[in-house]
Short mmCIF file of C-alpha atoms in Angstrom, two decimals:
data_model
loop_
_atom_site.label_atom_id
_atom_site.label_comp_id
_atom_site.label_asym_id
_atom_site.label_seq_id
_atom_site.Cartn_x
_atom_site.Cartn_y
_atom_site.Cartn_z
CA UNK A 91 42.08 12.81 81.69
CA UNK A 92 42.73 10.10 79.18
CA UNK A 93 46.18 9.69 80.64
CA UNK A 94 44.87 9.64 84.26
CA UNK A 95 42.37 6.95 83.31
CA UNK A 96 45.16 4.84 81.70
CA UNK A 97 47.32 5.15 84.86
CA UNK A 98 44.47 4.17 87.12
CA UNK A 99 43.74 1.13 84.91
CA UNK A 100 47.35 0.09 85.01
CA UNK A 101 47.52 0.40 88.83
CA UNK A 102 44.44 -1.71 88.99
CA UNK A 103 46.03 -4.35 86.67
CA UNK A 104 49.20 -4.29 88.90
CA UNK A 105 47.12 -4.80 92.09
CA UNK A 106 45.21 -7.70 90.67
CA UNK A 107 48.26 -9.37 89.35
CA UNK A 108 50.10 -8.91 92.66
CA UNK A 109 47.19 -10.29 94.72
CA UNK A 110 46.83 -13.25 92.28
CA UNK A 111 50.55 -14.13 92.23
CA UNK A 112 50.51 -14.08 96.13
CA UNK A 113 47.66 -16.58 96.21
CA UNK A 114 49.28 -18.81 93.45
CA UNK A 115 52.54 -18.86 95.28
CA UNK A 116 50.76 -19.75 98.53
CA UNK A 117 48.39 -22.35 97.22
CA UNK A 118 49.51 -23.36 93.71
CA UNK A 119 48.14 -21.95 90.25
CA UNK A 120 45.69 -24.73 89.77
CA UNK A 121 44.30 -24.63 93.41
CA UNK A 122 43.22 -21.01 93.21
CA UNK A 123 39.97 -20.08 91.24
CA UNK A 124 39.42 -16.76 89.38
CA UNK A 125 36.56 -16.12 91.80
CA UNK A 126 39.04 -16.51 94.76
CA UNK A 127 41.45 -13.99 93.13
CA UNK A 128 38.53 -11.49 92.59
CA UNK A 129 37.36 -11.84 96.14
CA UNK A 130 40.77 -11.27 97.62
CA UNK A 131 41.23 -8.18 95.41
CA UNK A 132 37.78 -6.95 96.32
CA UNK A 133 36.46 -6.63 92.74
CA UNK A 134 33.78 -8.60 90.86
CA UNK A 135 34.58 -11.60 88.63
CA UNK A 136 33.44 -9.76 85.52
CA UNK A 137 35.70 -6.81 86.53
CA UNK A 138 38.71 -9.03 86.76
CA UNK A 139 38.09 -10.48 83.42
CA UNK A 140 37.91 -7.09 81.86
CA UNK A 141 41.44 -6.51 82.91
CA UNK A 142 42.73 -10.07 82.48
CA UNK A 143 40.86 -12.23 79.80
CA UNK A 144 42.67 -15.33 81.06
CA UNK A 145 43.78 -16.67 84.43
CA UNK A 146 47.32 -17.10 83.06
CA UNK A 147 47.46 -13.46 82.23
CA UNK A 148 47.40 -12.55 85.84
CA UNK A 149 50.90 -14.06 86.06
CA UNK A 150 52.26 -12.96 82.76
CA UNK A 151 51.49 -9.37 83.49
CA UNK A 152 54.86 -9.22 85.11
CA UNK A 153 56.38 -9.68 81.68
CA UNK A 154 54.06 -7.16 79.94
CA UNK A 155 56.95 -4.58 79.77
CA UNK A 156 59.29 -7.15 78.35
CA UNK A 157 57.19 -8.45 75.48
CA UNK A 158 58.45 -5.67 73.06
CA UNK A 159 61.62 -4.87 74.97
CA UNK A 160 63.89 -6.23 72.35
CA UNK A 161 62.07 -4.38 69.67
CA UNK A 162 62.28 -1.09 71.62
CA UNK A 163 66.05 -1.69 72.06
CA UNK A 164 66.31 -2.31 68.16
CA UNK A 165 64.31 0.85 67.43
CA UNK A 166 66.29 3.08 69.62
CA UNK A 167 69.54 1.61 68.20
CA UNK A 168 68.42 2.35 64.68
CA UNK A 169 67.90 6.05 65.62
CA UNK A 170 71.28 6.20 67.25
CA UNK A 171 73.04 4.43 64.31
CA UNK A 172 73.93 1.39 66.22
CA UNK A 173 73.67 -2.13 64.84
CA UNK A 174 70.68 -4.03 66.28
CA UNK A 175 72.60 -6.98 67.48
CA UNK A 176 75.22 -4.78 69.10
CA UNK A 177 72.53 -2.90 70.93
CA UNK A 178 70.64 -6.19 72.09
CA UNK A 179 73.97 -7.78 73.16
CA UNK A 180 74.84 -4.58 75.20
CA UNK A 181 71.35 -4.43 76.68
CA UNK A 182 71.55 -8.04 78.03
CA UNK A 183 75.02 -7.37 79.39
CA UNK A 184 73.72 -4.42 81.27
CA UNK A 185 70.81 -6.48 82.56
CA UNK A 186 73.30 -9.10 83.87
CA UNK A 187 75.20 -6.29 85.72
CA UNK A 188 72.08 -5.05 87.44
CA UNK A 189 70.87 -8.67 88.13
CA UNK A 190 67.63 -8.00 86.11
CA UNK A 191 65.36 -10.96 86.79
CA UNK A 192 64.57 -11.26 83.19
CA UNK A 193 68.08 -12.34 82.51
CA UNK A 194 67.61 -15.20 85.00
CA UNK A 195 70.62 -13.87 87.03
CA UNK A 196 68.77 -13.17 90.33
CA UNK A 197 68.58 -15.24 93.46
CA UNK A 198 66.10 -13.13 95.46
CA UNK A 199 63.68 -15.59 97.13
CA UNK A 200 60.55 -14.11 95.67
CA UNK A 201 62.06 -14.08 92.04
CA UNK A 202 63.08 -17.75 92.49
CA UNK A 203 59.55 -18.64 93.81
CA UNK A 204 57.89 -16.80 90.95
CA UNK A 205 60.14 -18.68 88.41
CA UNK A 206 59.23 -22.04 90.12
CA UNK A 207 55.57 -21.13 89.60
CA UNK A 208 55.97 -19.99 86.02
CA UNK A 209 58.20 -22.98 84.72
CA UNK A 210 56.15 -25.54 86.96
CA UNK A 211 52.74 -24.86 85.69
CA UNK A 212 52.01 -26.23 82.17
CA UNK A 213 49.29 -23.76 81.35
CA UNK A 214 51.75 -20.84 82.15
CA UNK A 215 54.55 -22.58 80.01
CA UNK A 216 51.98 -22.61 77.12
CA UNK A 217 51.03 -19.09 77.57
CA UNK A 218 54.78 -18.04 77.62
CA UNK A 219 55.06 -19.51 74.10
CA UNK A 220 52.40 -17.16 72.96
CA UNK A 221 54.10 -14.27 74.64
CA UNK A 222 57.40 -15.22 72.81
CA UNK A 223 55.63 -15.45 69.48
CA UNK A 224 54.39 -11.83 69.94
CA UNK A 225 57.86 -10.76 70.95
CA UNK A 226 59.18 -12.28 67.66
CA UNK A 227 56.65 -10.47 65.75
CA UNK A 228 57.40 -6.97 67.06
CA UNK A 229 61.20 -7.72 66.90
CA UNK A 230 60.84 -8.75 63.30
CA UNK A 231 58.97 -5.48 62.36
CA UNK A 232 61.60 -3.45 64.38
CA UNK A 233 64.55 -5.16 62.53
CA UNK A 234 62.97 -4.06 59.31
CA UNK A 235 62.35 -0.62 60.51
CA UNK A 236 58.65 -0.81 60.48
CA UNK A 237 57.58 2.17 62.56
CA UNK A 238 54.12 1.39 62.88
CA UNK A 239 54.87 -1.98 64.54
CA UNK A 240 53.68 -5.34 63.44
CA UNK A 241 50.84 -6.00 60.94
CA UNK A 242 47.59 -7.06 62.51
CA UNK A 243 47.31 -10.86 62.88
CA UNK A 244 51.08 -11.38 62.88
CA UNK A 245 51.20 -13.42 66.08
CA UNK A 246 48.66 -15.84 64.71
CA UNK A 247 50.89 -16.62 61.75
CA UNK A 248 49.64 -14.24 58.99
CA UNK A 249 52.99 -12.23 59.05
CA UNK A 250 53.84 -12.35 55.28
CA UNK A 251 54.10 -8.57 55.32
CA UNK A 252 57.31 -8.71 57.19
CA UNK A 253 60.33 -10.14 55.18
CA UNK A 254 61.19 -13.83 56.05
CA UNK A 255 64.78 -12.91 56.74
CA UNK A 256 63.41 -10.69 59.64
CA UNK A 257 61.15 -13.25 60.98
CA UNK A 258 63.92 -15.94 60.92
CA UNK A 259 66.30 -13.41 62.73
CA UNK A 260 63.71 -12.50 65.26
CA UNK A 261 63.11 -16.15 66.14
CA UNK A 262 66.77 -16.88 66.64
CA UNK A 263 67.27 -13.90 68.79
CA UNK A 264 64.19 -14.55 71.06
CA UNK A 265 65.44 -18.19 71.40
CA UNK A 266 68.99 -17.16 72.27
CA UNK A 267 67.69 -14.72 74.95
CA UNK A 268 65.44 -17.36 76.45
CA UNK A 269 68.17 -20.09 76.44
CA UNK A 270 70.69 -17.68 78.10
CA UNK A 271 68.14 -16.76 80.82
CA UNK A 272 67.31 -20.52 81.34
CA UNK A 273 71.01 -21.35 81.70
CA UNK A 274 71.43 -18.81 84.40
CA UNK A 275 68.16 -19.92 86.22
CA UNK A 276 69.38 -23.54 86.05
CA UNK A 277 72.70 -22.69 87.71
CA UNK A 278 71.22 -20.44 90.39
CA UNK A 279 68.51 -22.83 91.28
CA UNK A 280 71.21 -25.55 91.57
CA UNK A 281 72.78 -23.54 94.27
CA UNK A 282 75.40 -21.48 92.61
CA UNK A 283 75.87 -17.84 93.82
CA UNK A 284 74.89 -15.04 91.55
CA UNK A 285 78.39 -13.57 91.56
CA UNK A 286 79.81 -17.03 90.52
CA UNK A 287 77.48 -17.32 87.67
CA UNK A 288 77.93 -13.82 86.32
CA UNK A 289 81.40 -14.28 84.52
CA UNK A 290 80.05 -17.33 82.68
CA UNK A 291 76.81 -15.55 81.84
CA UNK A 292 78.61 -12.62 80.35
CA UNK A 293 80.89 -14.79 78.28
CA UNK A 294 77.95 -16.97 77.01
CA UNK A 295 76.06 -13.68 76.03
CA UNK A 296 79.09 -12.48 74.11
CA UNK A 297 79.61 -15.82 72.44
CA UNK A 298 75.88 -16.21 71.49
CA UNK A 299 75.70 -12.78 69.89
CA UNK A 300 78.90 -13.32 68.07
CA UNK A 301 77.39 -16.38 66.54
CA UNK A 302 74.13 -14.44 65.66
CA UNK A 303 76.26 -11.64 64.13
CA UNK A 304 78.02 -14.09 61.89
CA UNK A 305 74.91 -15.52 60.46
CA UNK A 306 72.34 -12.60 60.53
CA UNK A 307 72.32 -9.53 58.28
CA UNK A 308 71.52 -7.18 61.32
#
């Protein structure tokens, strides 16, 4: 029953997020109120806030599965005896091959529209920074093999329990992933076809991870 309730909650979150994003794409993020989203989704405003404490979270829900993705890749690599950076590099390369939107290598109209919404709204950009900080936190813990995850409060800066070397490495890795994706987005939004961008994206990924491997103990 507990699993069933969680699946139902996740379906509700997904529906609320999809309804909200459709409205934001149509009218603009700042032009749509939380009350309007709730009405369109046929739920009360308090119910919506139980699922999403902030309006920005309705958009960032699309990234929920990606927040700890690098950490999960590292944890799986550790179990398989694979170096973390090798596993992360191969994960990005696989994402490029399948045109995963998180790599920025996707020119589907709905993906480009969502990216314009995300990068063109200051409050969403700020929220993404918090997302990246949490991603760094769980990745740092994974790099050090902390099975229980990140110590409470890490994303707020009280992360002294995780070694500095892991926090520095995680920050560099997350920045590299973001810059690689941003470069792909820049080229595609400038009009380059995905197939034309792919070779350069692959080489940039390999070069970026070579640089990380030379300087990081992972």
